[in-house]
Amino acid sequence: MPPKPRRRRTFRQILGGIRRRARRVAGKLRRTWRRSLQLQVITSTLLVSATVVAVLGVFLFQQINDTVVRGRTAAAIKDAKADKVQIMAILDEPLGTTKTEGGKDAARPALDRAIEAVTGSDQSDWDRSYEVMILNPTEPGQSQASGSITPADIPEGLRRDLEVKHQHNQLNVISHWRTLLNVPGESKPQLTLVTGVFAQSYGPIREIYHFFPLTAEEETLYSVRGILVVVGAGLVLLLVAIAFLVTRQVVTPVRLARQAAERLASGRLDERLKVRGEDDLARLATSFNEMAANLALKIHQLEELSHVQRQFVSDVSHELRTPLTTVRMAADLLYDAREDFDPMASRSAELMQAQLERFESMLADLLEISRYDAGAATLDLDSTDIRDVVLRAVGDSEALAERHGTRFELRLPNEPCLAEVDSRRVERILRNLLFNAIEHGEGRDIVVTVGADRDAVAVAVRDHGVGLKPGEETMVFDRFWRADPSRARTIGGTGLGLAISREDAMLHGGWLQAWGSPGDGSQFRLSLPRLAGSELKGSPLPLVPPEVEMRRTWRGHITPVLSPATGDEVAHAE
């Protein structure tokens, strides 16, 4: 008993393997079909030409068959009419109408002479061109036939047709019928054309039947059918070859244009197509080269403009630091002596101190952005416990949170969350996220969650404020972007914090993603690989808060939310 389940499992495994291989082969064929224009054209040409050739071949064969059959039928009817005249002439002779003693019919020798006259006496059976039967329905003994023909060989349909003609007194009209007859010495029945007509002489009404073999016509039609099949197959192959050559002439330049466009898209702006001739494909190559040249020129101009802009920002930021330092020193003196001033002057000193701090922060952010634009940003990596970085960032944000009436709720794991990161940059990311949550959290609690798995660590900052509208989860990382332009910044931000945070996360090979919904607040998730340089494939924390996901799943209103970093579906939201 135990071997049977094992054999059954082995059989199922074999079937499963066959199905998997068949699916893989089918998938490869579908991909090849979708990607190859030449294959599509050749296959379509093959199907269409095969269909057309098949229809034409069937039509031509039918016409040839009808023509051959009509010609043979007309010849048979002509022979039958001539034989009828000859037979009646022999049967109407005086000797053919006398009777012998005892009432025996003396016309039988006349039947023999009639049969021999129309069929020939030196040929036997089916070696003759046709066979003849003279049938007397009222007196079967006065019937005669050549060869091995018997009354049983007469088709019932032909008999009924003659009966109808007899009832309508159409005795001279010849009827014909096609049937299969068993021929002595042949292994299979042969197609035979049988004609029948009435013959009325001085004696009783007789029926004259002619049996015309259609063997020669069958062989001719068989040969014609074979020729049509061979010619049709050759024509289809010829059309496929022509389609292959024509599509190759068209598809090859298109394929070269596609390859050149791919290389151009990859950054090889000097890629060009060879122009041959003056046809449409040559004009396409010319237009492509002109487009590539204009695109390269525009990109070069934009690169120069971008370089000038970055250099301008960097130079201005550096140049402003010197006068800012002098102004800062003077402002510090005024701020320290503000108690000796009158209230208006004291308030002015405080405002100038606050705006100088904001100006210094903006200069620092501009210098950092210019480093990223120039590709000069580097990492100072060290194995760090992310929990410690979170605690430092929260400590730096507590004073601002108290002024806005906001509290932090920390959800930290008990085990260390070590990762190779630049702790200064990660702390700046978290500080920017916390400041953003404080500004837009409307005084509600902010939840900070840390998670880790074997390959990555993640930090999620959740607020319960105004949230984000659809589409704003990617725009929030743009430079100087505001969800509500009419709303003033309440904590003095520069508008570059989240942009710099995203650059810091990407420099680590990680993700900085946002989720939000009006009325449900928002959540920002930072995901970093544990080992520097490794590819990040997933995050230990969900992008959508679990309570929101559960509530909306329960309501049944679920739509996908895509990752702004990878474009993959990472969660669901309404």
mmCIF file of C-alpha atoms in Angstrom, residues 5-207:
data_model
loop_
_atom_site.group_PDB
_atom_site.id
_atom_site.type_symbol
_atom_site.label_atom_id
_atom_site.label_comp_id
_atom_site.label_asym_id
_atom_site.label_seq_id
_atom_site.Cartn_x
_atom_site.Cartn_y
_atom_site.Cartn_z
ATOM 1 C CA PRO A 5 0.912 7.190 -2.830
ATOM 2 C CA ARG A 6 4.602 7.562 -3.649
ATOM 3 C CA ARG A 7 3.994 6.651 -7.280
ATOM 4 C CA ARG A 8 1.005 8.984 -7.342
ATOM 5 C CA ARG A 9 3.119 11.829 -5.973
ATOM 6 C CA THR A 10 5.857 11.100 -8.492
ATOM 7 C CA PHE A 11 3.327 11.144 -11.318
ATOM 8 C CA ARG A 12 1.909 14.446 -10.087
ATOM 9 C CA GLN A 13 5.403 15.903 -9.858
ATOM 10 C CA ILE A 14 6.097 14.850 -13.451
ATOM 11 C CA LEU A 15 2.831 16.436 -14.611
ATOM 12 C CA GLY A 16 3.613 19.581 -12.637
ATOM 13 C CA GLY A 17 7.061 19.775 -14.214
ATOM 14 C CA ILE A 18 5.597 19.340 -17.691
ATOM 15 C CA ARG A 19 3.027 22.080 -17.033
ATOM 16 C CA ARG A 20 5.709 24.453 -15.749
ATOM 17 C CA ARG A 21 7.898 23.821 -18.786
ATOM 18 C CA ALA A 22 4.922 24.297 -21.088
ATOM 19 C CA ARG A 23 4.063 27.595 -19.376
ATOM 20 C CA ARG A 24 7.666 28.765 -19.682
ATOM 21 C CA VAL A 25 7.774 27.857 -23.363
ATOM 22 C CA ALA A 26 4.412 29.553 -23.939
ATOM 23 C CA GLY A 27 5.643 32.639 -22.096
ATOM 24 C CA LYS A 28 8.792 32.786 -24.227
ATOM 25 C CA LEU A 29 6.724 32.434 -27.389
ATOM 26 C CA ARG A 30 4.362 35.214 -26.276
ATOM 27 C CA ARG A 31 7.290 37.512 -25.464
ATOM 28 C CA THR A 32 8.930 36.737 -28.805
ATOM 29 C CA TRP A 33 5.635 37.376 -30.613
ATOM 30 C CA ARG A 34 5.040 40.709 -28.851
ATOM 31 C CA ARG A 35 8.597 41.942 -29.383
ATOM 32 C CA SER A 36 9.180 40.865 -33.020
ATOM 33 C CA LEU A 37 7.356 42.911 -35.648
ATOM 34 C CA GLN A 38 8.901 40.757 -38.370
ATOM 35 C CA LEU A 39 7.544 37.571 -36.799
ATOM 36 C CA GLN A 40 4.077 39.118 -36.530
ATOM 37 C CA VAL A 41 4.088 40.174 -40.192
ATOM 38 C CA ILE A 42 5.397 36.804 -41.408
ATOM 39 C CA THR A 43 2.899 34.864 -39.292
ATOM 40 C CA SER A 44 0.022 37.064 -40.446
ATOM 41 C CA THR A 45 1.138 36.665 -44.053
ATOM 42 C CA LEU A 46 1.370 32.902 -43.615
ATOM 43 C CA LEU A 47 -2.130 32.636 -42.144
ATOM 44 C CA VAL A 48 -3.754 34.997 -44.634
ATOM 45 C CA SER A 49 -2.016 33.520 -47.677
ATOM 46 C CA ALA A 50 -2.731 29.954 -46.537
ATOM 47 C CA THR A 51 -6.395 30.833 -46.074
ATOM 48 C CA VAL A 52 -6.639 32.558 -49.463
ATOM 49 C CA VAL A 53 -4.765 29.780 -51.282
ATOM 50 C CA ALA A 54 -6.923 27.143 -49.577
ATOM 51 C CA VAL A 55 -10.146 28.920 -50.545
ATOM 52 C CA LEU A 56 -8.963 29.452 -54.120
ATOM 53 C CA GLY A 57 -7.723 25.872 -54.357
ATOM 54 C CA VAL A 58 -11.048 24.475 -53.162
ATOM 55 C CA PHE A 59 -12.889 26.746 -55.592
ATOM 56 C CA LEU A 60 -10.667 25.814 -58.537
ATOM 57 C CA PHE A 61 -10.838 22.101 -57.749
ATOM 58 C CA GLN A 62 -14.615 22.296 -57.504
ATOM 59 C CA GLN A 63 -14.811 24.054 -60.849
ATOM 60 C CA ILE A 64 -12.480 21.526 -62.474
ATOM 61 C CA ASN A 65 -14.406 18.650 -60.912
ATOM 62 C CA ASP A 66 -17.716 20.036 -62.146
ATOM 63 C CA THR A 67 -16.299 20.611 -65.629
ATOM 64 C CA VAL A 68 -14.880 17.086 -65.880
ATOM 65 C CA VAL A 69 -18.052 15.491 -64.544
ATOM 66 C CA ARG A 70 -20.285 17.576 -66.833
ATOM 67 C CA GLY A 71 -18.133 16.709 -69.847
ATOM 68 C CA ARG A 72 -18.154 13.010 -69.037
ATOM 69 C CA THR A 73 -21.916 13.072 -68.390
ATOM 70 C CA ALA A 74 -22.588 14.837 -71.699
ATOM 71 C CA ALA A 75 -20.448 12.292 -73.571
ATOM 72 C CA ALA A 76 -22.206 9.431 -71.785
ATOM 73 C CA ILE A 77 -25.656 10.780 -72.659
ATOM 74 C CA LYS A 78 -24.565 11.170 -76.277
ATOM 75 C CA ASP A 79 -23.325 7.571 -76.380
ATOM 76 C CA ALA A 80 -26.510 6.389 -74.687
ATOM 77 C CA LYS A 81 -28.679 8.132 -77.307
ATOM 78 C CA ALA A 82 -26.679 6.648 -80.193
ATOM 79 C CA ASP A 83 -26.786 3.168 -78.653
ATOM 80 C CA LYS A 84 -30.541 3.443 -78.114
ATOM 81 C CA VAL A 85 -31.105 4.118 -81.827
ATOM 82 C CA GLN A 86 -28.880 1.201 -82.783
ATOM 83 C CA ILE A 87 -30.462 -1.176 -80.267
ATOM 84 C CA MET A 88 -34.002 -0.282 -81.364
ATOM 85 C CA ALA A 89 -33.055 -0.804 -84.994
ATOM 86 C CA ILE A 90 -31.787 -4.313 -84.238
ATOM 87 C CA LEU A 91 -34.741 -5.189 -82.024
ATOM 88 C CA ASP A 92 -37.241 -3.975 -84.663
ATOM 89 C CA GLU A 93 -35.923 -6.370 -87.354
ATOM 90 C CA PRO A 94 -38.544 -9.007 -88.546
ATOM 91 C CA LEU A 95 -36.414 -11.835 -87.216
ATOM 92 C CA GLY A 96 -36.380 -10.259 -83.864
ATOM 93 C CA THR A 97 -40.171 -10.327 -83.632
ATOM 94 C CA THR A 98 -40.926 -14.040 -84.540
ATOM 95 C CA LYS A 99 -41.611 -16.760 -82.051
ATOM 96 C CA THR A 100 -40.501 -20.386 -82.101
ATOM 97 C CA GLU A 101 -42.504 -23.500 -81.272
ATOM 98 C CA GLY A 102 -43.566 -23.869 -77.705
ATOM 99 C CA GLY A 103 -44.005 -20.091 -77.325
ATOM 100 C CA LYS A 104 -40.294 -19.473 -76.788
ATOM 101 C CA ASP A 105 -39.120 -15.932 -77.630
ATOM 102 C CA ALA A 106 -36.968 -15.853 -80.748
ATOM 103 C CA ALA A 107 -35.859 -12.300 -80.040
ATOM 104 C CA ARG A 108 -33.052 -13.362 -77.703
ATOM 105 C CA PRO A 109 -30.516 -13.648 -80.513
ATOM 106 C CA ALA A 110 -31.499 -10.090 -81.412
ATOM 107 C CA LEU A 111 -30.668 -8.930 -77.825
ATOM 108 C CA ASP A 112 -27.290 -10.583 -78.106
ATOM 109 C CA ARG A 113 -26.651 -8.917 -81.451
ATOM 110 C CA ALA A 114 -27.717 -5.549 -79.984
ATOM 111 C CA ILE A 115 -25.390 -5.911 -76.978
ATOM 112 C CA GLU A 116 -22.481 -7.005 -79.168
ATOM 113 C CA ALA A 117 -23.140 -4.155 -81.606
ATOM 114 C CA VAL A 118 -22.880 -1.426 -78.968
ATOM 115 C CA THR A 119 -20.169 -2.938 -76.749
ATOM 116 C CA GLY A 120 -17.967 -4.945 -79.141
ATOM 117 C CA SER A 121 -17.446 -8.680 -79.079
ATOM 118 C CA ASP A 122 -13.635 -8.759 -78.823
ATOM 119 C CA GLN A 123 -13.481 -7.080 -75.398
ATOM 120 C CA SER A 124 -14.460 -8.533 -72.037
ATOM 121 C CA ASP A 125 -16.064 -7.105 -68.964
ATOM 122 C CA TRP A 126 -14.591 -3.816 -67.691
ATOM 123 C CA ASP A 127 -11.873 -3.668 -70.355
ATOM 124 C CA ARG A 128 -14.581 -2.108 -72.523
ATOM 125 C CA SER A 129 -15.268 1.609 -72.220
ATOM 126 C CA TYR A 130 -18.724 0.949 -70.783
ATOM 127 C CA GLU A 131 -21.266 -1.798 -70.211
ATOM 128 C CA VAL A 132 -24.893 -2.022 -71.424
ATOM 129 C CA MET A 133 -27.986 -3.676 -70.018
ATOM 130 C CA ILE A 134 -31.325 -4.143 -71.869
ATOM 131 C CA LEU A 135 -33.948 -4.805 -69.221
ATOM 132 C CA ASN A 136 -37.527 -5.968 -69.792
ATOM 133 C CA PRO A 137 -39.329 -5.207 -66.509
ATOM 134 C CA THR A 138 -42.394 -7.276 -67.435
ATOM 135 C CA GLU A 139 -40.486 -10.340 -68.680
ATOM 136 C CA PRO A 140 -37.083 -10.558 -66.942
ATOM 137 C CA GLY A 141 -36.154 -13.535 -69.099
ATOM 138 C CA GLN A 142 -36.025 -11.200 -72.111
ATOM 139 C CA SER A 143 -33.249 -9.090 -70.577
ATOM 140 C CA GLN A 144 -29.602 -9.091 -71.576
ATOM 141 C CA ALA A 145 -26.423 -7.383 -70.213
ATOM 142 C CA SER A 146 -22.767 -7.242 -71.123
ATOM 143 C CA GLY A 147 -20.040 -8.269 -68.760
ATOM 144 C CA SER A 148 -20.979 -9.037 -65.142
ATOM 145 C CA ILE A 149 -23.695 -6.361 -64.835
ATOM 146 C CA THR A 150 -26.892 -7.466 -63.093
ATOM 147 C CA PRO A 151 -30.189 -5.689 -62.403
ATOM 148 C CA ALA A 152 -29.118 -5.374 -58.784
ATOM 149 C CA ASP A 153 -26.396 -2.943 -59.888
ATOM 150 C CA ILE A 154 -28.989 -0.402 -61.039
ATOM 151 C CA PRO A 155 -29.221 2.449 -58.445
ATOM 152 C CA GLU A 156 -32.582 2.784 -56.723
ATOM 153 C CA GLY A 157 -32.519 6.507 -57.314
ATOM 154 C CA LEU A 158 -32.218 6.007 -61.051
ATOM 155 C CA ARG A 159 -35.121 3.530 -61.000
ATOM 156 C CA ARG A 160 -37.335 6.033 -59.163
ATOM 157 C CA ASP A 161 -36.325 8.779 -61.604
ATOM 158 C CA LEU A 162 -37.320 6.568 -64.562
ATOM 159 C CA GLU A 163 -40.628 5.749 -62.898
ATOM 160 C CA VAL A 164 -41.391 9.445 -62.566
ATOM 161 C CA LYS A 165 -40.552 10.027 -66.234
ATOM 162 C CA HIS A 166 -42.714 7.054 -67.232
ATOM 163 C CA GLN A 167 -45.626 8.536 -65.303
ATOM 164 C CA HIS A 168 -45.159 11.857 -67.091
ATOM 165 C CA ASN A 169 -44.738 10.085 -70.480
ATOM 166 C CA GLN A 170 -41.140 11.333 -70.846
ATOM 167 C CA LEU A 171 -39.852 8.123 -72.401
ATOM 168 C CA ASN A 172 -37.106 9.660 -74.528
ATOM 169 C CA VAL A 173 -35.451 11.643 -71.705
ATOM 170 C CA ILE A 174 -32.232 10.037 -70.486
ATOM 171 C CA SER A 175 -31.671 9.963 -66.722
ATOM 172 C CA HIS A 176 -28.238 9.555 -65.115
ATOM 173 C CA TRP A 177 -26.944 8.678 -61.674
ATOM 174 C CA ARG A 178 -23.537 8.244 -60.033
ATOM 175 C CA THR A 179 -22.934 5.254 -57.785
ATOM 176 C CA LEU A 180 -20.248 2.895 -56.514
ATOM 177 C CA LEU A 181 -20.149 -0.546 -58.115
ATOM 178 C CA ASN A 182 -18.222 -3.629 -57.055
ATOM 179 C CA VAL A 183 -16.062 -4.736 -59.978
ATOM 180 C CA PRO A 184 -14.658 -8.274 -60.153
ATOM 181 C CA GLY A 185 -10.948 -8.277 -59.530
ATOM 182 C CA GLU A 186 -10.945 -4.880 -57.784
ATOM 183 C CA SER A 187 -10.445 -4.453 -54.045
ATOM 184 C CA LYS A 188 -12.702 -1.406 -53.681
ATOM 185 C CA PRO A 189 -15.837 -0.197 -55.460
ATOM 186 C CA GLN A 190 -15.417 2.065 -58.462
ATOM 187 C CA LEU A 191 -17.331 5.250 -59.156
ATOM 188 C CA THR A 192 -19.643 4.656 -62.109
ATOM 189 C CA LEU A 193 -22.027 6.872 -64.094
ATOM 190 C CA VAL A 194 -25.232 4.982 -64.879
ATOM 191 C CA THR A 195 -27.684 6.244 -67.504
ATOM 192 C CA GLY A 196 -31.192 4.928 -68.102
ATOM 193 C CA VAL A 197 -33.786 5.471 -70.832
ATOM 194 C CA PHE A 198 -36.893 3.748 -72.127
ATOM 195 C CA ALA A 199 -36.849 1.935 -75.521
ATOM 196 C CA GLN A 200 -40.215 1.147 -77.083
ATOM 197 C CA SER A 201 -40.318 -1.028 -80.201
ATOM 198 C CA TYR A 202 -42.996 -3.252 -81.681
ATOM 199 C CA GLY A 203 -42.720 -5.381 -78.561
ATOM 200 C CA PRO A 204 -42.837 -4.414 -74.888
ATOM 201 C CA ILE A 205 -41.249 -1.264 -73.393
ATOM 202 C CA ARG A 206 -37.666 -1.984 -72.417
ATOM 203 C CA GLU A 207 -35.179 -0.082 -70.276
#
